[in-house]
PDB file of C-alpha atoms and ligand atoms in Angstrom:
ATOM      1  CA  MET V  12      80.818  72.385  42.017  1.00  0.00           C
ATOM      2  CA  LYS V  13      79.548  69.793  39.567  1.00  0.00           C
ATOM      3  CA  ARG V  14      81.542  69.398  36.372  1.00  0.00           C
ATOM      4  CA  GLN V  15      79.677  70.647  33.350  1.00  0.00           C
ATOM      5  CA  PHE V  16      79.654  68.923  29.984  1.00  0.00           C
ATOM      6  CA  ALA V  17      78.083  69.611  26.631  1.00  0.00           C
ATOM      7  CA  VAL V  18      77.255  66.607  24.485  1.00  0.00           C
ATOM      8  CA  ILE V  19      76.591  67.612  20.889  1.00  0.00           C
ATOM      9  CA  GLY V  20      74.991  65.003  18.649  1.00  0.00           C
ATOM     10  CA  LEU V  21      72.725  62.514  20.367  1.00  0.00           C
ATOM     11  CA  GLY V  22      73.106  59.388  18.268  1.00  0.00           C
ATOM     12  CA  ARG V  23      73.655  56.105  20.160  1.00  0.00           C
ATOM     13  CA  PHE V  24      77.161  57.123  21.209  1.00  0.00           C
ATOM     14  CA  GLY V  25      76.346  60.682  22.275  1.00  0.00           C
ATOM     15  CA  TYR V  26      73.242  59.543  24.143  1.00  0.00           C
ATOM     16  CA  SER V  27      75.217  56.939  26.104  1.00  0.00           C
ATOM     17  CA  VAL V  28      77.930  59.461  26.965  1.00  0.00           C
ATOM     18  CA  ALA V  29      75.295  61.929  28.224  1.00  0.00           C
ATOM     19  CA  GLU V  30      73.426  59.232  30.157  1.00  0.00           C
ATOM     20  CA  THR V  31      76.572  58.003  31.910  1.00  0.00           C
ATOM     21  CA  LEU V  32      77.737  61.518  32.776  1.00  0.00           C
ATOM     22  CA  VAL V  33      74.358  62.251  34.382  1.00  0.00           C
ATOM     23  CA  LYS V  34      74.522  58.973  36.345  1.00  0.00           C
ATOM     24  CA  LYS V  35      77.963  60.049  37.567  1.00  0.00           C
ATOM     25  CA  GLY V  36      76.482  63.271  38.918  1.00  0.00           C
ATOM     26  CA  CYS V  37      77.640  65.704  36.221  1.00  0.00           C
ATOM     27  CA  GLU V  38      75.642  68.493  34.625  1.00  0.00           C
ATOM     28  CA  VAL V  39      74.954  67.811  30.973  1.00  0.00           C
ATOM     29  CA  LEU V  40      73.909  70.224  28.281  1.00  0.00           C
ATOM     30  CA  ALA V  41      72.605  67.965  25.507  1.00  0.00           C
ATOM     31  CA  ILE V  42      72.374  69.471  22.034  1.00  0.00           C
ATOM     32  CA  ASP V  43      70.950  68.137  18.803  1.00  0.00           C
ATOM     33  CA  HIS V  44      69.095  69.700  15.907  1.00  0.00           C
ATOM     34  CA  ASP V  45      66.673  66.792  15.774  1.00  0.00           C
ATOM     35  CA  GLU V  46      63.581  67.447  17.891  1.00  0.00           C
ATOM     36  CA  THR V  47      62.957  63.727  18.562  1.00  0.00           C
ATOM     37  CA  LYS V  48      66.491  63.278  19.938  1.00  0.00           C
ATOM     38  CA  ILE V  49      65.930  66.209  22.297  1.00  0.00           C
ATOM     39  CA  GLN V  50      62.597  64.840  23.449  1.00  0.00           C
ATOM     40  CA  ALA V  51      64.188  61.452  24.118  1.00  0.00           C
ATOM     41  CA  ILE V  52      66.835  62.939  26.409  1.00  0.00           C
ATOM     42  CA  SER V  53      64.877  65.786  27.995  1.00  0.00           C
ATOM     43  CA  ASP V  54      64.016  63.896  31.213  1.00  0.00           C
ATOM     44  CA  LEU V  55      67.617  62.831  31.684  1.00  0.00           C
ATOM     45  CA  ALA V  56      69.854  65.766  30.730  1.00  0.00           C
ATOM     46  CA  THR V  57      70.258  68.864  32.909  1.00  0.00           C
ATOM     47  CA  PHE V  58      69.450  70.973  29.832  1.00  0.00           C
ATOM     48  CA  ALA V  59      68.333  69.645  26.463  1.00  0.00           C
ATOM     49  CA  VAL V  60      68.473  72.123  23.619  1.00  0.00           C
ATOM     50  CA  GLN V  61      67.367  71.778  20.046  1.00  0.00           C
ATOM     51  CA  CYS V  62      69.628  73.865  17.814  1.00  0.00           C
ATOM     52  CA  ASP V  63      72.094  73.756  14.972  1.00  0.00           C
ATOM     53  CA  ALA V  64      75.415  73.462  16.768  1.00  0.00           C
ATOM     54  CA  THR V  65      77.283  75.154  13.912  1.00  0.00           C
ATOM     55  CA  ASP V  66      75.478  78.334  14.938  1.00  0.00           C
ATOM     56  CA  GLU V  67      77.681  80.150  17.451  1.00  0.00           C
ATOM     57  CA  ARG V  68      74.905  82.496  18.561  1.00  0.00           C
ATOM     58  CA  ALA V  69      72.604  79.582  19.352  1.00  0.00           C
ATOM     59  CA  LEU V  70      75.357  77.910  21.390  1.00  0.00           C
ATOM     60  CA  LYS V  71      76.159  81.118  23.261  1.00  0.00           C
ATOM     61  CA  SER V  72      72.482  81.664  24.080  1.00  0.00           C
ATOM     62  CA  VAL V  73      72.617  78.456  26.157  1.00  0.00           C
ATOM     63  CA  SER V  74      76.028  79.358  27.677  1.00  0.00           C
ATOM     64  CA  ALA V  75      77.779  76.446  25.971  1.00  0.00           C
ATOM     65  CA  GLN V  76      81.048  78.381  26.268  1.00  0.00           C
ATOM     66  CA  ASN V  77      81.026  77.801  30.050  1.00  0.00           C
ATOM     67  CA  VAL V  78      81.198  74.009  30.014  1.00  0.00           C
ATOM     68  CA  ASP V  79      84.347  72.243  31.192  1.00  0.00           C
ATOM     69  CA  VAL V  80      84.320  69.739  28.342  1.00  0.00           C
ATOM     70  CA  ALA V  81      82.410  69.504  25.076  1.00  0.00           C
ATOM     71  CA  VAL V  82      81.930  66.094  23.456  1.00  0.00           C
ATOM     72  CA  VAL V  83      81.163  66.230  19.743  1.00  0.00           C
ATOM     73  CA  SER V  84      79.555  62.983  18.719  1.00  0.00           C
ATOM     74  CA  ILE V  85      78.708  63.291  15.053  1.00  0.00           C
ATOM     75  CA  GLY V  86      79.900  60.674  12.605  1.00  0.00           C
ATOM     76  CA  GLU V  87      77.586  60.567   9.631  1.00  0.00           C
ATOM     77  CA  ASN V  88      77.910  64.214   8.770  1.00  0.00           C
ATOM     78  CA  ILE V  89      81.643  64.913   8.817  1.00  0.00           C
ATOM     79  CA  GLU V  90      81.172  68.450   7.580  1.00  0.00           C
ATOM     80  CA  ALA V  91      78.881  69.237  10.533  1.00  0.00           C
ATOM     81  CA  SER V  92      81.375  67.659  12.937  1.00  0.00           C
ATOM     82  CA  ILE V  93      84.197  69.849  11.592  1.00  0.00           C
ATOM     83  CA  LEU V  94      82.127  73.029  11.563  1.00  0.00           C
ATOM     84  CA  ILE V  95      80.943  72.436  15.120  1.00  0.00           C
ATOM     85  CA  VAL V  96      84.478  71.815  16.397  1.00  0.00           C
ATOM     86  CA  GLN V  97      85.634  74.988  14.664  1.00  0.00           C
ATOM     87  CA  THR V  98      82.794  76.944  16.269  1.00  0.00           C
ATOM     88  CA  LEU V  99      83.592  75.539  19.718  1.00  0.00           C
ATOM     89  CA  LYS V 100      87.269  76.440  19.304  1.00  0.00           C
ATOM     90  CA  GLU V 101      86.337  79.997  18.334  1.00  0.00           C
ATOM     91  CA  MET V 102      84.149  80.189  21.437  1.00  0.00           C
ATOM     92  CA  GLY V 103      87.171  79.283  23.567  1.00  0.00           C
ATOM     93  CA  ILE V 104      85.804  76.046  25.063  1.00  0.00           C
ATOM     94  CA  LYS V 105      88.433  74.641  27.413  1.00  0.00           C
ATOM     95  CA  SER V 106      88.424  71.044  26.334  1.00  0.00           C
ATOM     96  CA  ILE V 107      86.944  69.328  23.273  1.00  0.00           C
ATOM     97  CA  ILE V 108      86.652  65.597  22.686  1.00  0.00           C
ATOM     98  CA  ALA V 109      85.362  64.505  19.305  1.00  0.00           C
ATOM     99  CA  LYS V 110      84.352  61.246  17.735  1.00  0.00           C
ATOM    100  CA  ALA V 111      85.814  60.385  14.326  1.00  0.00           C
ATOM    101  CA  VAL V 112      84.704  57.755  11.867  1.00  0.00           C
ATOM    102  CA  THR V 113      87.755  57.699   9.598  1.00  0.00           C
ATOM    103  CA  THR V 114      91.440  58.533  10.060  1.00  0.00           C
ATOM    104  CA  THR V 115      91.087  61.502   7.696  1.00  0.00           C
ATOM    105  CA  HIS V 116      88.202  62.804   9.786  1.00  0.00           C
ATOM    106  CA  GLY V 117      90.301  62.293  12.920  1.00  0.00           C
ATOM    107  CA  ARG V 118      93.318  64.052  11.413  1.00  0.00           C
ATOM    108  CA  ILE V 119      91.229  67.098  10.504  1.00  0.00           C
ATOM    109  CA  LEU V 120      89.813  67.216  14.040  1.00  0.00           C
ATOM    110  CA  THR V 121      93.321  67.010  15.504  1.00  0.00           C
ATOM    111  CA  ASN V 122      94.507  69.813  13.207  1.00  0.00           C
ATOM    112  CA  LEU V 123      91.615  71.935  14.426  1.00  0.00           C
ATOM    113  CA  GLY V 124      92.971  71.552  17.957  1.00  0.00           C
ATOM    114  CA  VAL V 125      90.666  68.917  19.440  1.00  0.00           C
ATOM    115  CA  ASP V 126      92.136  67.642  22.723  1.00  0.00           C
ATOM    116  CA  GLU V 127      91.178  64.024  22.133  1.00  0.00           C
ATOM    117  CA  VAL V 128      89.865  62.186  19.106  1.00  0.00           C
ATOM    118  CA  ILE V 129      88.140  58.887  19.713  1.00  0.00           C
ATOM    119  CA  TYR V 130      87.259  56.146  17.248  1.00  0.00           C
ATOM    120  CA  PRO V 131      84.563  54.097  19.023  1.00  0.00           C
ATOM    121  CA  GLU V 132      83.865  51.711  16.153  1.00  0.00           C
ATOM    122  CA  ARG V 133      87.507  51.053  15.339  1.00  0.00           C
ATOM    123  CA  ASP V 134      88.346  50.528  19.033  1.00  0.00           C
ATOM    124  CA  ALA V 135      85.429  48.127  19.511  1.00  0.00           C
ATOM    125  CA  ALA V 136      86.525  46.197  16.409  1.00  0.00           C
ATOM    126  CA  VAL V 137      90.134  45.932  17.668  1.00  0.00           C
ATOM    127  CA  ARG V 138      88.933  44.701  21.069  1.00  0.00           C
ATOM    128  CA  LEU V 139      86.707  42.097  19.424  1.00  0.00           C
ATOM    129  CA  ALA V 140      89.527  40.861  17.159  1.00  0.00           C
ATOM    130  CA  HIS V 141      91.828  40.454  20.182  1.00  0.00           C
ATOM    131  CA  ARG V 142      89.204  38.307  21.897  1.00  0.00           C
ATOM    132  CA  LEU V 143      88.602  36.250  18.756  1.00  0.00           C
ATOM    133  CA  VAL V 144      92.302  35.528  18.233  1.00  0.00           C
ATOM    134  CA  SER V 145      92.798  34.511  21.825  1.00  0.00           C
ATOM    135  CA  PRO V 146      89.609  33.208  23.467  1.00  0.00           C
ATOM    136  CA  LYS V 147      91.222  33.511  26.906  1.00  0.00           C
ATOM    137  CA  VAL V 148      91.261  37.298  26.494  1.00  0.00           C
ATOM    138  CA  LEU V 149      87.956  38.576  27.807  1.00  0.00           C
ATOM    139  CA  GLU V 150      88.683  42.286  27.657  1.00  0.00           C
ATOM    140  CA  TYR V 151      91.389  44.376  26.040  1.00  0.00           C
ATOM    141  CA  LEU V 152      92.390  47.989  26.521  1.00  0.00           C
ATOM    142  CA  GLU V 153      95.347  49.546  24.730  1.00  0.00           C
ATOM    143  CA  LEU V 154      97.149  52.008  27.020  1.00  0.00           C
ATOM    144  CA  ALA V 155      99.921  53.102  24.671  1.00  0.00           C
ATOM    145  CA  PRO V 156     101.173  51.617  21.387  1.00  0.00           C
ATOM    146  CA  GLY V 157     102.351  48.094  22.233  1.00  0.00           C
ATOM    147  CA  TYR V 158     101.110  48.115  25.858  1.00  0.00           C
ATOM    148  CA  SER V 159      97.740  47.045  27.149  1.00  0.00           C
ATOM    149  CA  ILE V 160      95.612  45.801  29.997  1.00  0.00           C
ATOM    150  CA  GLU V 161      93.855  42.483  29.418  1.00  0.00           C
ATOM    151  CA  GLU V 162      91.438  40.313  31.322  1.00  0.00           C
ATOM    152  CA  VAL V 163      92.636  36.759  30.900  1.00  0.00           C
ATOM    153  CA  THR V 164      91.177  33.472  32.138  1.00  0.00           C
ATOM    154  CA  VAL V 165      93.696  31.823  34.458  1.00  0.00           C
ATOM    155  CA  PRO V 166      95.879  29.377  32.497  1.00  0.00           C
ATOM    156  CA  GLU V 167      95.179  25.794  33.577  1.00  0.00           C
ATOM    157  CA  LYS V 168      98.732  25.221  34.852  1.00  0.00           C
ATOM    158  CA  LEU V 169      98.533  28.138  37.263  1.00  0.00           C
ATOM    159  CA  ALA V 170      95.252  27.050  38.872  1.00  0.00           C
ATOM    160  CA  GLY V 171      95.698  26.390  42.580  1.00  0.00           C
ATOM    161  CA  LEU V 172      98.919  28.412  42.891  1.00  0.00           C
ATOM    162  CA  ARG V 173      99.599  31.475  44.991  1.00  0.00           C
ATOM    163  CA  LEU V 174     100.527  34.545  42.942  1.00  0.00           C
ATOM    164  CA  SER V 175     104.045  34.309  44.383  1.00  0.00           C
ATOM    165  CA  GLU V 176     104.267  30.718  43.075  1.00  0.00           C
ATOM    166  CA  ALA V 177     102.769  31.558  39.670  1.00  0.00           C
ATOM    167  CA  ARG V 178     105.731  33.944  39.055  1.00  0.00           C
ATOM    168  CA  ILE V 179     103.821  35.869  36.392  1.00  0.00           C
ATOM    169  CA  ARG V 180     105.953  38.973  36.782  1.00  0.00           C
ATOM    170  CA  GLU V 181     109.248  37.092  36.615  1.00  0.00           C
ATOM    171  CA  GLN V 182     108.328  34.733  33.765  1.00  0.00           C
ATOM    172  CA  TYR V 183     106.078  36.914  31.623  1.00  0.00           C
ATOM    173  CA  ARG V 184     107.033  40.478  32.638  1.00  0.00           C
ATOM    174  CA  LEU V 185     103.369  41.158  33.434  1.00  0.00           C
ATOM    175  CA  ASN V 186     101.866  42.815  36.472  1.00  0.00           C
ATOM    176  CA  VAL V 187      98.676  41.400  37.958  1.00  0.00           C
ATOM    177  CA  LEU V 188      96.367  44.307  38.794  1.00  0.00           C
ATOM    178  CA  GLY V 189      93.458  42.238  40.037  1.00  0.00           C
ATOM    179  CA  ILE V 190      91.769  38.872  40.321  1.00  0.00           C
ATOM    180  CA  LYS V 191      88.089  38.348  39.538  1.00  0.00           C
ATOM    181  CA  LYS V 192      86.408  35.366  41.148  1.00  0.00           C
ATOM    182  CA  ARG V 193      82.946  33.993  40.540  1.00  0.00           C
ATOM    183  CA  VAL V 194      81.165  33.240  43.780  1.00  0.00           C
ATOM    184  CA  THR V 195      77.751  31.957  44.728  1.00  0.00           C
ATOM    185  CA  ARG V 196      76.129  33.593  47.715  1.00  0.00           C
ATOM    186  CA  MET V 197      72.856  33.565  49.549  1.00  0.00           C
ATOM    187  CA  VAL V 198      70.696  36.665  49.020  1.00  0.00           C
ATOM    188  CA  LYS V 199      67.235  36.761  50.640  1.00  0.00           C
ATOM    189  CA  GLY V 200      67.150  32.968  50.879  1.00  0.00           C
ATOM    190  CA  ARG V 201      68.218  32.424  47.257  1.00  0.00           C
ATOM    191  CA  MET V 202      71.597  31.392  45.890  1.00  0.00           C
ATOM    192  CA  VAL V 203      72.796  33.991  43.384  1.00  0.00           C
ATOM    193  CA  LYS V 204      75.939  34.049  41.245  1.00  0.00           C
ATOM    194  CA  ASP V 205      78.152  37.050  41.759  1.00  0.00           C
ATOM    195  CA  GLU V 206      81.631  38.302  40.932  1.00  0.00           C
ATOM    196  CA  VAL V 207      84.190  39.475  43.492  1.00  0.00           C
ATOM    197  CA  PHE V 208      87.002  41.696  42.310  1.00  0.00           C
ATOM    198  CA  ASN V 209      90.192  41.691  44.348  1.00  0.00           C
ATOM    199  CA  PHE V 210      91.957  44.818  43.111  1.00  0.00           C
ATOM    200  CA  THR V 211      94.758  44.712  45.691  1.00  0.00           C
ATOM    201  CA  PRO V 212      96.122  41.215  45.088  1.00  0.00           C
ATOM    202  CA  SER V 213      98.861  40.031  47.432  1.00  0.00           C
ATOM    203  CA  PRO V 214     101.549  37.381  46.818  1.00  0.00           C
ATOM    204  CA  ASP V 215      99.603  34.942  49.031  1.00  0.00           C
ATOM    205  CA  ASP V 216      96.355  35.157  47.042  1.00  0.00           C
ATOM    206  CA  VAL V 217      95.548  31.885  45.302  1.00  0.00           C
ATOM    207  CA  VAL V 218      94.324  31.812  41.697  1.00  0.00           C
ATOM    208  CA  GLU V 219      91.767  29.134  40.918  1.00  0.00           C
ATOM    209  CA  ARG V 220      90.334  27.534  37.799  1.00  0.00           C
ATOM    210  CA  GLY V 221      87.810  29.921  36.252  1.00  0.00           C
ATOM    211  CA  ASP V 222      89.301  33.041  37.853  1.00  0.00           C
ATOM    212  CA  VAL V 223      90.065  35.990  35.633  1.00  0.00           C
ATOM    213  CA  LEU V 224      93.340  37.894  35.961  1.00  0.00           C
ATOM    214  CA  VAL V 225      93.597  41.554  35.060  1.00  0.00           C
ATOM    215  CA  VAL V 226      97.152  41.947  33.768  1.00  0.00           C
ATOM    216  CA  ILE V 227      99.152  44.807  32.335  1.00  0.00           C
ATOM    217  CA  GLY V 228     102.196  44.608  30.092  1.00  0.00           C
ATOM    218  CA  LYS V 229     103.664  44.521  26.609  1.00  0.00           C
ATOM    219  CA  GLU V 230     101.415  42.986  23.983  1.00  0.00           C
ATOM    220  CA  GLU V 231     103.975  40.367  22.945  1.00  0.00           C
ATOM    221  CA  ASP V 232     104.294  39.243  26.581  1.00  0.00           C
ATOM    222  CA  LEU V 233     100.521  39.213  26.985  1.00  0.00           C
ATOM    223  CA  ASP V 234     100.208  37.087  23.817  1.00  0.00           C
ATOM    224  CA  GLN V 235     102.742  34.629  25.184  1.00  0.00           C
ATOM    225  CA  PHE V 236     100.903  34.463  28.513  1.00  0.00           C
ATOM    226  CA  CYS V 237      97.553  33.895  26.786  1.00  0.00           C
ATOM    227  CA  ASN V 238      98.968  31.034  24.728  1.00  0.00           C
ATOM    228  CA  PHE V 239     100.354  29.367  27.838  1.00  0.00           C
ATOM    229  CA  GLU V 240      98.211  26.296  28.573  1.00  0.00           C
TER     230      GLU V 240
HETATM  231  P1  LIG H 306      75.741  56.778  16.350  1.00  0.00           P
HETATM  232  O1  LIG H 306      76.408  57.200  17.627  1.00  0.00           O
HETATM  233  O2  LIG H 306      74.307  56.386  16.565  1.00  0.00           O
HETATM  234  O3  LIG H 306      76.523  55.824  15.524  1.00  0.00           O
HETATM  235  P2  LIG H 306      76.318  58.684  14.355  1.00  0.00           P
HETATM  236  O4  LIG H 306      77.736  58.933  14.631  1.00  0.00           O
HETATM  237  O5  LIG H 306      75.936  57.975  13.098  1.00  0.00           O
HETATM  238  O6  LIG H 306      75.568  58.069  15.581  1.00  0.00           O
HETATM  239  P3  LIG H 306      75.044  60.854  13.346  1.00  0.00           P
HETATM  240  O7  LIG H 306      73.850  60.163  12.784  1.00  0.00           O
HETATM  241  O8  LIG H 306      76.086  61.345  12.450  1.00  0.00           O
HETATM  242  O9  LIG H 306      75.643  60.006  14.465  1.00  0.00           O
HETATM  243  O10 LIG H 306      74.578  62.122  14.167  1.00  0.00           O
HETATM  244  C1  LIG H 306      74.562  62.188  15.508  1.00  0.00           C
HETATM  245  C2  LIG H 306      73.550  63.217  15.903  1.00  0.00           C
HETATM  246  O11 LIG H 306      74.049  64.523  15.593  1.00  0.00           O
HETATM  247  C3  LIG H 306      72.205  63.081  15.212  1.00  0.00           C
HETATM  248  O12 LIG H 306      71.229  62.934  16.209  1.00  0.00           O
HETATM  249  C4  LIG H 306      72.046  64.397  14.461  1.00  0.00           C
HETATM  250  O13 LIG H 306      70.709  64.880  14.514  1.00  0.00           O
HETATM  251  C5  LIG H 306      72.965  65.334  15.209  1.00  0.00           C
HETATM  252  N1  LIG H 306      73.485  66.440  14.397  1.00  0.00           N
HETATM  253  C6  LIG H 306      74.047  66.362  13.173  1.00  0.00           C
HETATM  254  N2  LIG H 306      74.415  67.584  12.734  1.00  0.00           N
HETATM  255  C7  LIG H 306      74.074  68.460  13.720  1.00  0.00           C
HETATM  256  C8  LIG H 306      74.177  69.879  13.875  1.00  0.00           C
HETATM  257  N3  LIG H 306      74.707  70.650  12.940  1.00  0.00           N
HETATM  258  N4  LIG H 306      73.726  70.420  15.029  1.00  0.00           N
HETATM  259  C9  LIG H 306      73.186  69.653  16.009  1.00  0.00           C
HETATM  260  N5  LIG H 306      73.047  68.328  15.901  1.00  0.00           N
HETATM  261  C10 LIG H 306      73.484  67.730  14.783  1.00  0.00           C
END
């Protein structure tokens, strides 16, 4: 059976969550009290309902209590976000994920029993700052405090070496999860640039100039690796 989600609040974030869930084959109940937001998503969502999501009766009339996960994506109106989460909790929804715009907002949501609070703007800002500080870092994802996965351009000195010769694990205490290579290939008679991702790297795989390594480890070790010329 398809997993069922409710996405409440169809700003840019909520809309993108709903859109991606639908593309992944999930059923999405999209809710917003703004008619134009509902019109904009009506062709995409499984059900698109215009209602005030603080109103438990309105939510029950569209069987919102049956979804597997509810995503509350309301930032501007913190009061509405809190009231909606409270209503969903009272309805016994299994899992609630809510967006927060400030730490106080997030703390209140956690105290209400939200399973996961996300801070999209703060997280995007942190990722950007990591890239700005170290231009070799192309992508950054914090896994736990002090540990992350980063996409790093291959340091010049390692270009041309096998992974076993690069000794990244021994010298930097980092694990290489994958190697991304840019390739040019012929498609319908035209040369097109593409990217190949080797996600099962072996000790004999060679890293070349311009490749990108996906590495996991402690942030201080990642910083050291990124500063290695
Ligand atoms: P963005 O993701 O674009 O940054 P945002 O976090 O600023 O959005 P808001 O403008 O706060 O989002 O609101 C998100 C959506 O939630 C809006 O479309 C708004 O109409 C809707 N919304 C706000 N309160 C309610 C409510 N009580 N019931 C249903 N929808 C609501």
